[in-house]
Coordinates of C-alpha atoms in Angstrom, one line a residue:
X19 CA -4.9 0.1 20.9
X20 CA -8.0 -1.5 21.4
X21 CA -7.2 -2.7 24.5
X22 CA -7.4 1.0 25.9
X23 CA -10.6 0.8 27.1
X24 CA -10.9 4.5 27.4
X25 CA -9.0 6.0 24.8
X26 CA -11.2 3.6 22.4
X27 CA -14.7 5.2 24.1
X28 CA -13.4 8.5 23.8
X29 CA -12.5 7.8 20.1
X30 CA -15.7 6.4 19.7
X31 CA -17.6 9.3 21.4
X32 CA -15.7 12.0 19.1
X33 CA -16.1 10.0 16.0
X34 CA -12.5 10.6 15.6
X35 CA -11.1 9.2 12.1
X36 CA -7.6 9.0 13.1
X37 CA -8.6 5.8 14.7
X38 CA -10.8 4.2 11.9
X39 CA -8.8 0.9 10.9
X40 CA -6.5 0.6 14.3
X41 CA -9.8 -0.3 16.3
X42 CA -13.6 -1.0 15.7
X43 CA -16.8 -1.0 17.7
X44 CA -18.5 -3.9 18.3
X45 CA -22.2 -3.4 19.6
X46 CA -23.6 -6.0 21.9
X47 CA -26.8 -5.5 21.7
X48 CA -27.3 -4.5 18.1
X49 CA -25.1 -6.9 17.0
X50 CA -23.2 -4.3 14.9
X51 CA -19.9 -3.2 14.1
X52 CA -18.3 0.1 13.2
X53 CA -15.2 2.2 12.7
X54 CA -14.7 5.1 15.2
X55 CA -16.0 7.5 13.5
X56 CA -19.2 6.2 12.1
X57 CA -22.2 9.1 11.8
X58 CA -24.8 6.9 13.7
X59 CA -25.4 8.0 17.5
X60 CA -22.7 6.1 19.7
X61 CA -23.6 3.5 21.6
X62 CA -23.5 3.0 25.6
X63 CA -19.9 2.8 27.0
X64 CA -21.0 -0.7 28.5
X65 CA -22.7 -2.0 25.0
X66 CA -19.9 -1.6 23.6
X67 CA -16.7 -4.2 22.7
X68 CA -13.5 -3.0 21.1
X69 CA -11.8 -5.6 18.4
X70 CA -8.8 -5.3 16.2
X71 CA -9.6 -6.6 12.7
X72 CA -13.3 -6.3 10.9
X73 CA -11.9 -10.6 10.8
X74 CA -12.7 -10.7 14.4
X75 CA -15.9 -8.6 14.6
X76 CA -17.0 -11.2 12.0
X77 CA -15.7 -14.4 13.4
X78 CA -17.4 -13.3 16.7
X79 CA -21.1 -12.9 14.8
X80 CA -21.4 -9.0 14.1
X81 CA -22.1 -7.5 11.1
X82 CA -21.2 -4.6 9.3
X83 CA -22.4 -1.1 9.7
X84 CA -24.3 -0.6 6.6
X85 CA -23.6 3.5 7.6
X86 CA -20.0 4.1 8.3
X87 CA -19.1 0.5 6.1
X88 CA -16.3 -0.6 8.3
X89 CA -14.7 -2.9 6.0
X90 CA -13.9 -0.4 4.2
X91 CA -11.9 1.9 6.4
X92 CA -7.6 2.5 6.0
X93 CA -6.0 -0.2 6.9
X94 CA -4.3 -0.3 10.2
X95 CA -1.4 1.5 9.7
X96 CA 0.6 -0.8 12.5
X97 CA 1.3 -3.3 9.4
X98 CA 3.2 -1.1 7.9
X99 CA 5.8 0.3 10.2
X100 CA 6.5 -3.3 11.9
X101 CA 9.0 -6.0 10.6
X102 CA 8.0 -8.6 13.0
X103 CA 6.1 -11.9 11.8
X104 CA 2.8 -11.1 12.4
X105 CA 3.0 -7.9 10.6
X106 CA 5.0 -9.5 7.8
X107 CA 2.0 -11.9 7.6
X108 CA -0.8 -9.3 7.5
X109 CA 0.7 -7.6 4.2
X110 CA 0.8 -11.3 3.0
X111 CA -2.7 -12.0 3.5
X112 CA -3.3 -8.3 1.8
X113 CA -1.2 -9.6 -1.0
X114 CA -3.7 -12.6 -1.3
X115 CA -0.8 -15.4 -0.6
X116 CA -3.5 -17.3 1.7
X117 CA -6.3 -17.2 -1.2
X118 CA -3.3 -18.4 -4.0
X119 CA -0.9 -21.2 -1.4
X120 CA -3.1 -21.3 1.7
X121 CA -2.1 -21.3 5.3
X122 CA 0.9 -23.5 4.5
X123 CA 2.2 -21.2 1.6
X124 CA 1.8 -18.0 4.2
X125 CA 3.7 -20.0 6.8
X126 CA 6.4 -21.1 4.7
X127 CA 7.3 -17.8 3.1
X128 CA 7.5 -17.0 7.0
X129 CA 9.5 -19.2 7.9
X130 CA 7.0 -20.6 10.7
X131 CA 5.3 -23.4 11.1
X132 CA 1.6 -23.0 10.2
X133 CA 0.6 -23.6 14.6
X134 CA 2.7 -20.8 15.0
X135 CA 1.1 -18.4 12.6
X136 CA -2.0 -19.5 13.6
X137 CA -1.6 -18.9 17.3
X138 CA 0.1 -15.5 16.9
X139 CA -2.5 -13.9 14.0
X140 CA -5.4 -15.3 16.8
X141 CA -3.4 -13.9 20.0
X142 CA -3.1 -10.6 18.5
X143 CA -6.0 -10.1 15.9
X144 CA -8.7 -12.2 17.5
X145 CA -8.9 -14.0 14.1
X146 CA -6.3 -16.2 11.7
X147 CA -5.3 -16.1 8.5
X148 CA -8.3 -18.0 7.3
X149 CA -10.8 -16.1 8.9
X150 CA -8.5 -12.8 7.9
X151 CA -8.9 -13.8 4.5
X152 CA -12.6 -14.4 3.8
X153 CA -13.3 -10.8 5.6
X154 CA -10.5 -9.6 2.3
X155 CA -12.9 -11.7 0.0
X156 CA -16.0 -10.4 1.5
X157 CA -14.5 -6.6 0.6
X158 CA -13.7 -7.8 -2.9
X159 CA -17.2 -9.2 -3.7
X160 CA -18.3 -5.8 -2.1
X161 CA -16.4 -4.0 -4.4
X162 CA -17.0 -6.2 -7.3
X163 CA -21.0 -5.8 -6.9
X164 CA -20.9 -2.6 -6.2
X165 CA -18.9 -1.2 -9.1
X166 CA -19.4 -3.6 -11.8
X167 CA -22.3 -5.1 -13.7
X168 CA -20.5 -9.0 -13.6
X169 CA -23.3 -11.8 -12.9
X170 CA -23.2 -13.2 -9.0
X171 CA -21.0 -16.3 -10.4
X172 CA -18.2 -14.4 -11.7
X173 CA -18.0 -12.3 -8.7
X174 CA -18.4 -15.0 -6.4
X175 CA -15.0 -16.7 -8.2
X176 CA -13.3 -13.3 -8.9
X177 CA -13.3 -12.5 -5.1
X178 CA -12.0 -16.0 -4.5
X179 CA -14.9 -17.9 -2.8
X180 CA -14.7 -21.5 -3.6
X181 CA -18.7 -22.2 -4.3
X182 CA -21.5 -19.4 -5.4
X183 CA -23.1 -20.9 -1.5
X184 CA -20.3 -19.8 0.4
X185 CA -20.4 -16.4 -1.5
X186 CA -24.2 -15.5 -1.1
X187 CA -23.7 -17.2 3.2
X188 CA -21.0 -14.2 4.0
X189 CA -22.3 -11.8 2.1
X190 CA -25.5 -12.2 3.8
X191 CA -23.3 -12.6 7.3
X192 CA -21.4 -9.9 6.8
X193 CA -23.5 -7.3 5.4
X194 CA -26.9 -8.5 6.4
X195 CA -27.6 -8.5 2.6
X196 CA -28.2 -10.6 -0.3
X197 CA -25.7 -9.9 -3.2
X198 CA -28.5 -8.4 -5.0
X199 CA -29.8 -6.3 -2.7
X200 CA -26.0 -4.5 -2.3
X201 CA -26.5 -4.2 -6.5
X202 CA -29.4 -2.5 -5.9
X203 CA -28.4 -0.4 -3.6
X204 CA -25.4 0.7 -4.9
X205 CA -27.1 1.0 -8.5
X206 CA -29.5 3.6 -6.6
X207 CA -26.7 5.2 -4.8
X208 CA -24.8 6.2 -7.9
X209 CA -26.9 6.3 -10.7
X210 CA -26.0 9.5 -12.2
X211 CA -22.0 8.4 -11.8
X212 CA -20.8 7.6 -15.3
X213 CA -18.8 4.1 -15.8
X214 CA -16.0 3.8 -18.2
X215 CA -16.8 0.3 -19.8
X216 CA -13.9 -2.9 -18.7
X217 CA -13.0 -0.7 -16.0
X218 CA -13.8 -1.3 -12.5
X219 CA -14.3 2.3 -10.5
X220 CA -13.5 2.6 -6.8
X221 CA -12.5 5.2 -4.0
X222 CA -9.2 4.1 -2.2
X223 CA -9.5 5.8 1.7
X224 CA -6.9 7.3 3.5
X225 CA -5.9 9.2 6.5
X226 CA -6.1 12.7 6.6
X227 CA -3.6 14.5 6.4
X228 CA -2.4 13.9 2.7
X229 CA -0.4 15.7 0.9
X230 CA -0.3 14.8 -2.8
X231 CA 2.2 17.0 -4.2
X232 CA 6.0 14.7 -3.6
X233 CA 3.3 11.3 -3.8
X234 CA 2.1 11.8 -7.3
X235 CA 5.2 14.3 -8.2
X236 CA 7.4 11.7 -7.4
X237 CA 5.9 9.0 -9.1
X238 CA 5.3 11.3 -12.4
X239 CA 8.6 12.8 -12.8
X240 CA 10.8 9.5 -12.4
X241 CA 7.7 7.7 -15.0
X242 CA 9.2 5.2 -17.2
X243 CA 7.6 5.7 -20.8
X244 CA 5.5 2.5 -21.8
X245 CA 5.3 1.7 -17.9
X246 CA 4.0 4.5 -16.5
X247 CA 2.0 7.8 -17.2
X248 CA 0.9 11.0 -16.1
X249 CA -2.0 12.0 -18.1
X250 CA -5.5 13.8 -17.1
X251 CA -4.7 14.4 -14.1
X252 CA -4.0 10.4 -13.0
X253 CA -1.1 8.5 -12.6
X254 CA -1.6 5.5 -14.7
X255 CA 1.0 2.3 -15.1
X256 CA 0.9 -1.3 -15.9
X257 CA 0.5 -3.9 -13.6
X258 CA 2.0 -7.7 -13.4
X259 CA -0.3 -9.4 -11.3
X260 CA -0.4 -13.6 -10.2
X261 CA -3.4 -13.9 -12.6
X262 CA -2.8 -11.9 -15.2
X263 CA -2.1 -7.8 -16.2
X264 CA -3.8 -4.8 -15.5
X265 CA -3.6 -0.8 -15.6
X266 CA -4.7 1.2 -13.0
X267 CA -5.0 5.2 -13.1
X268 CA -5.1 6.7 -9.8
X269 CA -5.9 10.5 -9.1
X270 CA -6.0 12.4 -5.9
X271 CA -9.3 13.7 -4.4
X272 CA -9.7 15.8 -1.1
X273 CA -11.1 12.7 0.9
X274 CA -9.8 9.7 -1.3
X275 CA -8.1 8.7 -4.3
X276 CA -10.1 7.8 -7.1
X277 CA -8.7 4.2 -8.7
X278 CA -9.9 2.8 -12.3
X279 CA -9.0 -0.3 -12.7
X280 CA -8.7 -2.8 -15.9
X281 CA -7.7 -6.4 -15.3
X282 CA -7.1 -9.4 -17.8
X283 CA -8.2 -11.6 -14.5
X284 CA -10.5 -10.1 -12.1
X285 CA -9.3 -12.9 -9.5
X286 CA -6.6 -9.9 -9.4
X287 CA -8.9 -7.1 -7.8
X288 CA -7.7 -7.5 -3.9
X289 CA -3.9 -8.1 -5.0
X290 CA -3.9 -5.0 -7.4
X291 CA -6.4 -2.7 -4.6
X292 CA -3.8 -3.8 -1.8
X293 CA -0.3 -2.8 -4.0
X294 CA -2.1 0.3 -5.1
X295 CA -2.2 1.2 -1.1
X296 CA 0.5 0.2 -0.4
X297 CA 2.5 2.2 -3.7
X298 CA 0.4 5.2 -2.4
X299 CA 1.3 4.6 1.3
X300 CA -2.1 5.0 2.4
X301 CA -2.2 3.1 5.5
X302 CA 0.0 5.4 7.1
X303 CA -1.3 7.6 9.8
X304 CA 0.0 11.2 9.3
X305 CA -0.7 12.2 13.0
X306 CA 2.0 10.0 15.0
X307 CA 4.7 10.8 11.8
X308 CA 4.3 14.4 12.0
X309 CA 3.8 14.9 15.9
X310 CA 7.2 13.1 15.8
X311 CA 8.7 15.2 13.3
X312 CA 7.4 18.2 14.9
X313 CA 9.6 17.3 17.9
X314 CA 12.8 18.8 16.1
X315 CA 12.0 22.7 15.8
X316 CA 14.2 22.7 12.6
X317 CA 12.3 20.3 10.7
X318 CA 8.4 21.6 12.2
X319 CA 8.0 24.6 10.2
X320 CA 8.3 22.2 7.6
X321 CA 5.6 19.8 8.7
X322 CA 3.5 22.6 9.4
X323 CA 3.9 24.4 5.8
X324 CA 2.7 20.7 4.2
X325 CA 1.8 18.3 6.3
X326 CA 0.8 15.1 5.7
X327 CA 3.4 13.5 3.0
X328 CA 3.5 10.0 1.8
X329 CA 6.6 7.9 1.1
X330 CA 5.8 6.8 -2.8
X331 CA 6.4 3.4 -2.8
X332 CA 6.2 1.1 -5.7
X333 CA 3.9 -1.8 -7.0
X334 CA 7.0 -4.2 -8.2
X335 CA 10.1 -4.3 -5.6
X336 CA 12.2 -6.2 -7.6
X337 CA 11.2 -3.6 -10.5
X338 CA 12.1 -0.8 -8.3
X339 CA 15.8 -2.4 -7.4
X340 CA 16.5 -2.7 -11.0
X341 CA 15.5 0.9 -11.2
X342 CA 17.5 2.1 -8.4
X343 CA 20.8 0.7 -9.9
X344 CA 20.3 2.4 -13.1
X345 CA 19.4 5.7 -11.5
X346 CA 22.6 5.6 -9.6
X347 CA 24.5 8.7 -9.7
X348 CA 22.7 9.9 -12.5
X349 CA 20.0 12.4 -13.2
X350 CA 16.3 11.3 -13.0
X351 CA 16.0 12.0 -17.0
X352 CA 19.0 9.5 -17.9
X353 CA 17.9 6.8 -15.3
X354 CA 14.3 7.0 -17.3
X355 CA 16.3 6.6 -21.0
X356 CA 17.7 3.8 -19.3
X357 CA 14.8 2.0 -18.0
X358 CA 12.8 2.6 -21.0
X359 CA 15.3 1.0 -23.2
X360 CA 15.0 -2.1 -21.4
X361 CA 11.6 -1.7 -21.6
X362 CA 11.7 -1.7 -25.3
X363 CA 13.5 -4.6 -25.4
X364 CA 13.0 -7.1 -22.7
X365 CA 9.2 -5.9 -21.7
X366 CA 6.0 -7.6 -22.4
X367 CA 3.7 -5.9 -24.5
X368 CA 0.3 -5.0 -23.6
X369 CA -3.1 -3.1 -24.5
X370 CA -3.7 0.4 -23.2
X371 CA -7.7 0.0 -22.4
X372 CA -7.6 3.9 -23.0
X373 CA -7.4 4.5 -26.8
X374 CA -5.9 7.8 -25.9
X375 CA -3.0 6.3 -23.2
X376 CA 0.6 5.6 -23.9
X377 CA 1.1 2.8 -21.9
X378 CA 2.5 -0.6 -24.0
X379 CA 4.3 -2.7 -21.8
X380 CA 5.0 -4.6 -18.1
X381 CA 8.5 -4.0 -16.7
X382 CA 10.8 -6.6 -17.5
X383 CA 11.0 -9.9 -15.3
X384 CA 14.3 -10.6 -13.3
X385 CA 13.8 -13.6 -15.3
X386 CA 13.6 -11.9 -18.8
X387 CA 16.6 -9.4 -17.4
X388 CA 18.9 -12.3 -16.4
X389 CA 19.1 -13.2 -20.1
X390 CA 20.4 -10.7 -21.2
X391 CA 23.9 -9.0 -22.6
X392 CA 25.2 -7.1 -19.8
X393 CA 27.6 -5.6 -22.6
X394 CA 24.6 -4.4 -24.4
X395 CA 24.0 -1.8 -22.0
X396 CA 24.6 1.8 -22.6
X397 CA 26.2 1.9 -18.7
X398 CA 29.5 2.4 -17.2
X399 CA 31.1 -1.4 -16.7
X400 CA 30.7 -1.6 -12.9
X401 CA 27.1 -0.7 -13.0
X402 CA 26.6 -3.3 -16.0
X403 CA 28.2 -5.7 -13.8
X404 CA 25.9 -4.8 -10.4
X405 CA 22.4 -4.9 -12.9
X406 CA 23.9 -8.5 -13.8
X407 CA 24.9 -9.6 -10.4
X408 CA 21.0 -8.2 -9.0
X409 CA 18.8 -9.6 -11.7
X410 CA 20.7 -12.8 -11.7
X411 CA 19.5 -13.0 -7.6
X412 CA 16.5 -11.4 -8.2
X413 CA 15.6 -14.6 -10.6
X414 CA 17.3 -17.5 -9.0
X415 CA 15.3 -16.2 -5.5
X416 CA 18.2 -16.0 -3.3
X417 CA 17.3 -11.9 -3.3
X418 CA 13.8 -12.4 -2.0
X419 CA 12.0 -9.2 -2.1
X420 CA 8.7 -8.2 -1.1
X421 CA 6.2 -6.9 1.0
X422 CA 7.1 -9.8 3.8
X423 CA 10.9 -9.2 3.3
X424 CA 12.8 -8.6 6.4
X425 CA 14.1 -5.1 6.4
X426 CA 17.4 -6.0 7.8
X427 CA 18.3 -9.4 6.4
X428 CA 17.4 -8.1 2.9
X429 CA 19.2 -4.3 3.6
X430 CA 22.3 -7.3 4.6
X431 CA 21.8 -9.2 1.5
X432 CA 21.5 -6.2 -0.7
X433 CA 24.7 -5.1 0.7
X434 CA 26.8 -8.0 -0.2
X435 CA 25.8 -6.8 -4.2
X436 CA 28.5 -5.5 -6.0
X437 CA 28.0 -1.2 -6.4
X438 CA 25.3 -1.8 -3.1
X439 CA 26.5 1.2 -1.2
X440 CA 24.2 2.6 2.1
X441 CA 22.4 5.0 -0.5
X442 CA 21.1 2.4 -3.0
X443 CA 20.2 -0.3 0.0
X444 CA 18.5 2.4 2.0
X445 CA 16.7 3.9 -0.8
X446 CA 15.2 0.0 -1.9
X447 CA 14.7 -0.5 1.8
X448 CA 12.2 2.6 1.8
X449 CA 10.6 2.6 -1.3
X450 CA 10.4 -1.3 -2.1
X451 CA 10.3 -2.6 1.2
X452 CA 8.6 0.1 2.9
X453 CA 10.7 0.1 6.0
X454 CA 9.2 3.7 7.1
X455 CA 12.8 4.4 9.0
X456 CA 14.8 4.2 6.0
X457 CA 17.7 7.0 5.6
X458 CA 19.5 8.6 3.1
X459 CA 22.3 10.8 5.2
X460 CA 24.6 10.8 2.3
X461 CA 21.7 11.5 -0.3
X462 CA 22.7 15.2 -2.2
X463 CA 19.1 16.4 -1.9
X464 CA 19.3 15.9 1.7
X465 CA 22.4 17.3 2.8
X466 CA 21.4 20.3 1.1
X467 CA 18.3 20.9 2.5
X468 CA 20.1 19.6 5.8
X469 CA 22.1 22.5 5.4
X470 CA 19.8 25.0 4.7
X471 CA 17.8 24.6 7.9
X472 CA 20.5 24.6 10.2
X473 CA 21.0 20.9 10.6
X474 CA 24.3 19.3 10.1
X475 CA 25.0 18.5 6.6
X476 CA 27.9 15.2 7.1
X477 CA 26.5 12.3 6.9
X478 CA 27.5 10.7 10.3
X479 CA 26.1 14.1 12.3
X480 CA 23.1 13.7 10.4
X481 CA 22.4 10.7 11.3
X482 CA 22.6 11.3 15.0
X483 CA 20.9 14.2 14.8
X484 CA 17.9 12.1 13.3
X485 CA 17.7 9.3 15.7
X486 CA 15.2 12.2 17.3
X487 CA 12.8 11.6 14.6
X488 CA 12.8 7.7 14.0
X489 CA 11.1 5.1 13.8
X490 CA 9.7 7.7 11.0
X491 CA 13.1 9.0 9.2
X492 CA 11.6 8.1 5.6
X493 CA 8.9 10.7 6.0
X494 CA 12.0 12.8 7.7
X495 CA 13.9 12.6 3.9
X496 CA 10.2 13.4 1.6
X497 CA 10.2 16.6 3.9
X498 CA 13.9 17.5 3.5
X499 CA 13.6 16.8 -0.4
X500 CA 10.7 18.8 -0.4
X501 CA 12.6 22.1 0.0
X502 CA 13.8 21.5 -3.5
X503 CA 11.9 23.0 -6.7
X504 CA 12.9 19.5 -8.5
X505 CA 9.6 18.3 -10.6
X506 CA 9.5 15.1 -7.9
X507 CA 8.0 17.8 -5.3
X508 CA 5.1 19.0 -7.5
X509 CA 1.8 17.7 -8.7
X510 CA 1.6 17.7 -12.2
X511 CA -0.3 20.1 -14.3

């Protein structure tokens, strides 16, 4: 993208905000950079420079907007609908693997040598991993000082810079401010905001359109009890995080979702911000899915009545696999008895910062689940026997699964499971891994909504009928559920 020279200007010149995290505007004489669609008056088509990571404006000596705040735009949307390395290694980075194993521990878990990952972040990005990181860390501290009252030192080390001199350097490279001066800022900027005390406060930007109504509906109505909430208007759950645990409530807002956050560790922040976005799918850009979908006249009226859905995603894949076998071929209320009664059992308890929540414990571990009596279970014996068979892999790590999995060697692992049929591999491929052309032909939802459109209803005609819509046929399958009135489809009261 931001090697169209022209598409980039015109972008630029129409503050369009479609753009804002696939490109940004680097101004040569001012120094500056921007997202597309900052307020200021644009620049002169040959001031400008078009980069593709804030990383890169930074590495290359420009400094934020302190208008339009560029490092805090969507991000690009490209990491999330490719399975190639560098992609795989950019939700890596988001994950904070370089700040917890460095370089090394990104390249390993790619399967690359760390040359390799360096050369192929810098030929595409203009910047590698460490530079990518420390523009992460410069966010976090941002964040951090912004919306919390923490001395300078414990920011510094929450965000994960190694010395309080390195912290106050980029902070003043990045944001041609001191620390303080951001605090005081901020503090002037929203004074008459209320804080919630132990909570950190933040706004979590999207693309526009969103719709909120299968995103939160669907995360609500399949909630586990203990795990997960949906209470004053936010969807609140537990987090297990590399540092510690946390709870976040999230609630939807016409131009962002507002995210509280409470964390044992605050080293956490960027590792709980970046699962939140990605659970949420808010990285996704709405206008290339939908102008696809449109392409099939059965499924546009659809697109047009709502447009904008997300694919809800989870925060824990190997939580959500667990979850998928016990939800198989059984109704969302008995898959939540069952989860829950693990939950009781095998979870680990924790505090509810709200006096008033419900929340009292973390999901269980694969490690904590492969313990356990498989003839304990309240489940028919050939699902006890796949939950034993996945937790078992899910601990020893020979089922690897995570934002850096690839889609198809993990759909070709998941397969070899006992009970793994296409609709349980396809549904953990699109809401785990977040392979955004996951399909669910044989799914009952779908056939029936299949069928009352006009579309064919079989499986196998289904599925040639959507090659038309890929590489976004997960968004294809939150439309075609959408047609029914179950609770998964509706924001909550």
């Amino acid at each position: 993208m931001y090697t169209d020279t022209d598409r980039c200007v015109r972008a630029v010149q129409s503050k369009d905000a479609r753009f804002d995290g696939w490109f940004f505007t680097a101004v040569r004489t001012t120094r500056i950079y921007c997202r597309p669609s900052c307020p200021a008056v644009p620049p002169k088509v040959e001031n400008m420079t078009f980069l593709p990571s804030a990383a890169a404006c930074q590495q290359a000596g420009y400094r934020a907007c302190k208008r339009c705040r560029p490092d805090t735009s969507p991000g690009s949307p490209e990491w999330n609908a490719r399975a190639d390395a560098v992609a795989r290694a950019m939700r890596l980075i988001q994950d904070g693997v370089v700040d917890r194993e460095g370089v090394p521990g990104l390249a390993a878990r790619l399967g690359y040598s760390t040359r390799q990952v360096e050369r192929q972040l810098n030929a595409e990005l203009g910047a590698g991993p460490l530079a990518l990181a420390r523009a992460q860390r410069a966010q976090t501290a941002r964040l951090l000082i912004e919306t919390s009252a923490l001395p300078m030192g414990d920011v510094a080390f929450a965000a994960g810079f190694s010395s309080i001199r390195a912290f106050n350097d980029t902070v003043r490279e990045v944001f041609a401010l001191s620390p303080s001066e951001l605090r005081t800022r901020s503090a002037r900027a929203h004074r008459d905001q209320p804080r919630i005390p132990g909570t950190i406060s933040l706004r979590l930007p999207f693309r526009a359109p969103l719709n909120p109504d299968n995103l939160f509906g669907h995360l609500a109505a399949t909630a586990v009890p203990g795990v997960e909430e949906w209470r004053a208007g936010a969807y609140r759950r537990t987090l297990r995080l590399p540092y510690g645990t946390g709870v976040v409530a999230l609630a939807p807002r016409p131009d962002h979702i507002a995210c509280q956050l409470a964390l044992t560790d605050l080293r956490d922040l960027t590792i709980a911000i970046s699962r939140c976005r990605w659970m949420l799918d808010l990285d996704a850009d709405p206008e290339a899915v939908d102008e696809q979908l449109r392409s099939d006249p059965l499924l546009a009226p659809l697109v047009d009545k709502a447009p904008g859905r997300r694919v809800p995603r989870t925060v824990d894949a190997a939580e959500f696999a667990v979850r998928a076998v016990l939800g198989q071929q059984v109704s969302t209320a008995a898959a939540r008895t069952h989860a829950a009664r693990l939950v009781t059992a095998h979870g680990e308890p924790v505090a509810d910062p709200d006096p008033e929540g419900g929340l009292t414990h973390l999901f269980p571990s694969p490690r904590a689940l492969a313990a356990l009596d498989p003839e304990s279970l309240a489940l028919p014996r050939s699902r006890r026997a796949s939950l034993a068979t996945l937790v078992s892999a899910l601990a020893d790590g020979s089922l690897p699964l995570g934002v850096d999995s690839d889609w198809e060697a993990a759909r070709a692992r998941l397969a070899a499971l006992p009970g793994f049929g296409p609709w349980t591999t396809e549904v953990i491929a699109m809401r785990a891994l977040g392979d955004p052309d996951a399909f669910l032909p044989s799914d009952l939802g779908v056939r029936r909504a299949a069928a009352g459109l006009g579309l064919p209803s079989t499986p196998a005609a289904l599925t040639a009928r959507a090659a038309g819509w890929r590489p976004w046929r997960a968004y294809a399958v939150q439309y075609l559920w959408a047609t029914d009135s179950h609770p998964i489809n509706h924001l909550p009261a």
